Amino acid sequence: AACSYILILIFLFFVGDCASLEEWGSGHVEGSVGEFGQCVCNVFLPDTSFPADRVEHMQTTSNQLSVKVKLQIIKVYYVQLEVLLGNLSNLTTRVESLESGPDKYIKLEFELLRIELREFEALVTQLKASLNSSSPAFESLYIEIRNMSLIVDQLESYDRSNLEVIRIEFAKLQRKLEKCQDDKDDFSNAGIGSCKHGGILRMGKPVVSQLNADLSAGYKYGGWGKDSKPLPGSENMYWYSGSTDTLVSRITQYSDYYNLIMRQGFKTHQLYVQYNYDWRGTGNNYIVRENNLYYQFRSPFAMGKLNMTSVKVEYKVIPMASAQFSYHYSANQNLDFAADESGLWVIYATEESKGKLVLGKINEVSFEVEEVWQTSIYKQSVTNAFMICGVLYATRSVDTQTEEIFYTYDTNKNEESHVSIPFEKFQDFYMHLDYNPTDQRLYMFNNGYYVYYNVKFKVS
Ligand SMILES: *[C@@H]1O[C@H](CO)[C@@H](O)[C@H](O)[C@H]1NC(C)=O
Ligand SMILES: *[C@@H]1O[C@H](CO)[C@@H](O)[C@H](O)[C@H]1NC(C)=O
Ligand SMILES: *[C@@H]1O[C@H](CO)[C@@H](O)[C@H](O)[C@H]1NC(C)=O
Ligand SMILES: *[C@@H]1O[C@H](CO)[C@@H](O)[C@H](O)[C@H]1NC(C)=O
Ligand SMILES: *[C@@H]1O[C@H](CO)[C@@H](O)[C@H](O)[C@H]1NC(C)=O
């Protein structure tokens, strides 16, 4: 019963939360499989303003954890689902071994359950601190955890018949996890790093992770994502940079997704220290690669590279690059960095091209543009651009809810084409859109929110 209590609690978190989110009506819940094979329930809220009225509704329908928050609600649910479901799949394995294993393992298992409950308590404390909330919901959660600890103590005398209940709950959950798996499989139709596909067929729904780490919708200018070529041991790292204007003044690194969501960065690099240095950038079209931040250096107007390992900055002027032609949604977006399976790129425009978009391949050793392609589209009509497998994709706005990939340039064949691949937006404007070859996702900074998209490729 100790196991079943914990499992049922976790089960209720899952079913309760997803169900109540589904009750949000126009809200959308999308399942996927996380890094550890855990089922992740992603929350997509299509409304352009945060539906505070529905939060209230959710507070009353979700009795297990009616956390009293406003904007952070997305984060809370996301963290709980990801973490709890990760633990759940681990528990599945352990219950199976409980059933078959000799009695000495059972004693050990109870010991582990106790440890886990203490960890759970720490997690709740962390959430509580992170939300700065003194909600009674947390207090009842504490009571519940302590109660479960007591039950674990009483249950040292172990009863095999309880396992049947647990197995039924697991069977139910297994089906849910399998459904998640199906959803995920529908997208990943090309191996990571592989270019044996015919380019983008369609985009998934926008998956909203949470409001930015500054917890302010005023931080509209920024970006987030993962390193496109992580150093060994940094594969799970995320980064974020945000601002209320187009200046780029700092970047924060997080050891993994959980810490990103908890806003617990392990390092923040300041690009401006008065009287000391001014390495600031502008435009928010940067990327991180091998722990280097590649960004548009402000003064002089150049490509900037902050090596976050050595904390040194370099810049290199691109001959002919112009600071006159920004993207459609924001000023100062003159150099847009991108990384794909084939390397590092910079997208810009020149006076000579009269503002038409130019694509440059960067030699990562010399930090110079070594090859250039001229496109036929005006940079100012483009909202953003990214690269996949040596193909440039350019986007434009259709309406407040729809964006469209309207143009591609294939550097492998020196071929351009006009296409129409529409995709949903969470909110109208965005400052940052980049593909990451390590997980084949597109990362968008959408009016202050972390958003990503899964991509489905054409079979070639
Ligand atoms: C599940 O268990 C494995 C092996 O014990 C561990 O490496 C992993 O971190 C666990 N996952 C979670 C989410 O607890
Ligand atoms: C769940 O797993 C995470 C990550 O492995 C861990 O930090 C947390 O304490 C675990 N929570 C419970 C309730 O076991
Ligand atoms: C937490 O809340 C208290 C009281 O509402 C406030 O004074 C304090 O500044 C808040 N702390 C943070 C980190 O938001
Ligand atoms: C604690 O557990 C007992 C049964 O062991 C139950 O009657 C009681 O309602 C529980 N209290 C809370 C707060 O969950
Ligand atoms: C960044 O700095 C580290 C440590 O000095 C060095 O090993 C690495 O080659 C540098 N990377 C780049 C791209 O300059």
Coordinates of C-alpha atoms and ligand atoms in Angstrom, one line a residue, residues 72 129-134 215 263, ligand 3:
Q72 CA 3.8 30.7 -13.3
A129 CA 10.3 29.1 -2.5
S130 CA 10.5 29.5 -6.3
L131 CA 6.9 30.7 -6.4
N132 CA 7.2 32.8 -3.3
S133 CA 3.9 31.4 -2.2
S134 CA 2.5 30.8 1.2
L215 CA 9.2 36.4 -15.0
R263 CA 15.2 29.5 -12.9
Ligands
LIG3 C1 8.2 37.4 -1.8 O1 7.0 37.9 -1.3 C2 7.2 38.9 -0.3 C3 5.9 39.4 0.2 O2 4.9 39.3 -0.7 C4 8.0 40.1 -1.0 O3 8.3 41.1 0.0 C5 9.3 39.6 -1.6 O4 10.0 40.6 -2.2 C6 9.1 38.4 -2.5 N1 10.3 37.8 -3.0 C7 10.6 37.5 -4.2 C8 11.9 36.9 -4.5 O5 9.8 37.8 -5.1

